[in-house]
Amino acid sequence: MPPDADLDLRLEGEDAAGVLDRVHHALEELWRTAGDVAETDRVALETALVEVAGNVVRHGPDGRWHGEGVRLTVRPDAVVAVARQAGPPPMLDLAPAMPSADAESGRGLAIVAALVDVACAAEGQGTRWTLTRRRTG
Amino acid sequence: MEIGTDVRGGGVAVLRPQGRLTMVTAGELKSEVDRVVDEGSAMVVVDMEETSFMDSSGLGALVGGLRRARAAGGDLRIARVNGQVLTVLRLTTMDRVLTPYETVEDAAGAA
């Protein structure tokens, strides 16, 4: 079955501000094209993807995105973001415990795990992140 | 990001961050909280009506601001959050610490 909508986002060389700006705008466009994705699912994918994209840039060698970018797909059963970055998968716990209330950092991947199914795997010389949000409506 | 700041009497300051509160902009909010607390407003209300999106770094800035305000004998409270911000607060259970108020006046006046 073909997807309802999809969109490719090239991010090579973008800094954090550029990456997040383009992710937000691409999702706005995707939701306009797809039309019927429920608010909770839109919020879930956007929130999770911004965390992952921020992580990629923050932990990169020079504060910029290296690698292909992000592909967004709306399917009848799910909304999916596949992010491709250069280099091997980072050593990360993809389902960390939520930090205590006074922590100022460390919540990003816990938020991701709570919102979407997340996988991070080597793909050739790079890394592929797959975020899948099962549609609730 | 644009942050409108309204210093009121009685040590209250209302901050209005506009746009997306993310890893790109979180430092600006934290700096502004530090500045108003340093200048004598230890009761900080962050009016989020025009904050369209918040990530974990944005939440971290609020937590940092809360600690700073409490260390000065005050508090930091948030008001008028949208659905996405509320989602992040609930998922992290930080809504127990940063309870969203309906209005700025409720937040400023809450004991």
Short mmCIF file of N, CA, C and O in Angstrom, two decimals, chain A residues 11 21 32 36 41 46 49 64 76 78 84-85 103 116 118 127:
data_model
loop_
_atom_site.label_atom_id
_atom_site.label_comp_id
_atom_site.label_asym_id
_atom_site.label_seq_id
_atom_site.Cartn_x
_atom_site.Cartn_y
_atom_site.Cartn_z
N LEU A 11 19.59 17.41 5.34
CA LEU A 11 20.06 18.22 6.46
C LEU A 11 21.59 18.36 6.52
O LEU A 11 22.10 19.03 7.43
N ASP A 21 14.58 24.09 12.76
CA ASP A 21 13.69 24.90 11.93
C ASP A 21 13.14 24.09 10.77
O ASP A 21 11.93 24.10 10.50
N ARG A 32 -0.16 19.04 6.65
CA ARG A 32 -1.07 19.67 5.68
C ARG A 32 -1.40 18.71 4.55
O ARG A 32 -2.55 18.58 4.13
N ASP A 36 -5.26 14.13 7.87
CA ASP A 36 -6.13 13.52 8.88
C ASP A 36 -5.38 12.89 10.06
O ASP A 36 -5.94 12.07 10.77
N ASP A 41 -0.93 12.30 17.75
CA ASP A 41 0.12 11.62 16.98
C ASP A 41 1.09 12.62 16.37
O ASP A 41 2.29 12.38 16.29
N GLU A 46 6.52 14.86 16.38
CA GLU A 46 7.31 16.09 16.34
C GLU A 46 8.20 16.21 17.58
O GLU A 46 9.39 16.52 17.48
N LEU A 49 10.99 13.53 17.36
CA LEU A 49 11.97 13.79 16.31
C LEU A 49 12.87 14.98 16.66
O LEU A 49 14.08 14.95 16.40
N ARG A 64 27.05 20.25 13.77
CA ARG A 64 26.25 20.24 12.54
C ARG A 64 25.80 18.83 12.21
O ARG A 64 26.36 17.85 12.69
N PRO A 76 -1.14 4.42 6.69
CA PRO A 76 -2.47 4.28 7.30
C PRO A 76 -2.40 3.91 8.78
O PRO A 76 -3.27 4.31 9.56
N ALA A 78 0.55 4.23 10.84
CA ALA A 78 1.60 4.86 11.64
C ALA A 78 2.15 6.10 10.95
O ALA A 78 2.02 6.26 9.74
N ARG A 84 18.85 9.69 9.06
CA ARG A 84 20.13 9.07 8.71
C ARG A 84 21.27 10.05 8.99
O ARG A 84 21.28 11.17 8.49
N GLN A 85 22.22 9.59 9.81
CA GLN A 85 23.37 10.42 10.14
C GLN A 85 24.64 9.67 9.80
O GLN A 85 24.66 8.42 9.77
N ALA A 103 16.66 17.54 38.01
CA ALA A 103 17.65 17.43 36.93
C ALA A 103 17.33 18.43 35.83
O ALA A 103 16.17 18.64 35.49
N VAL A 116 7.24 7.19 21.07
CA VAL A 116 7.34 6.41 19.83
C VAL A 116 8.13 5.12 20.08
O VAL A 116 8.81 5.00 21.09
N VAL A 118 11.33 3.41 19.13
CA VAL A 118 12.58 3.96 18.59
C VAL A 118 13.60 2.84 18.39
O VAL A 118 13.74 1.96 19.22
N THR A 127 24.35 5.71 10.45
CA THR A 127 23.40 5.27 11.47
C THR A 127 21.99 5.64 11.04
O THR A 127 21.77 6.74 10.52
#
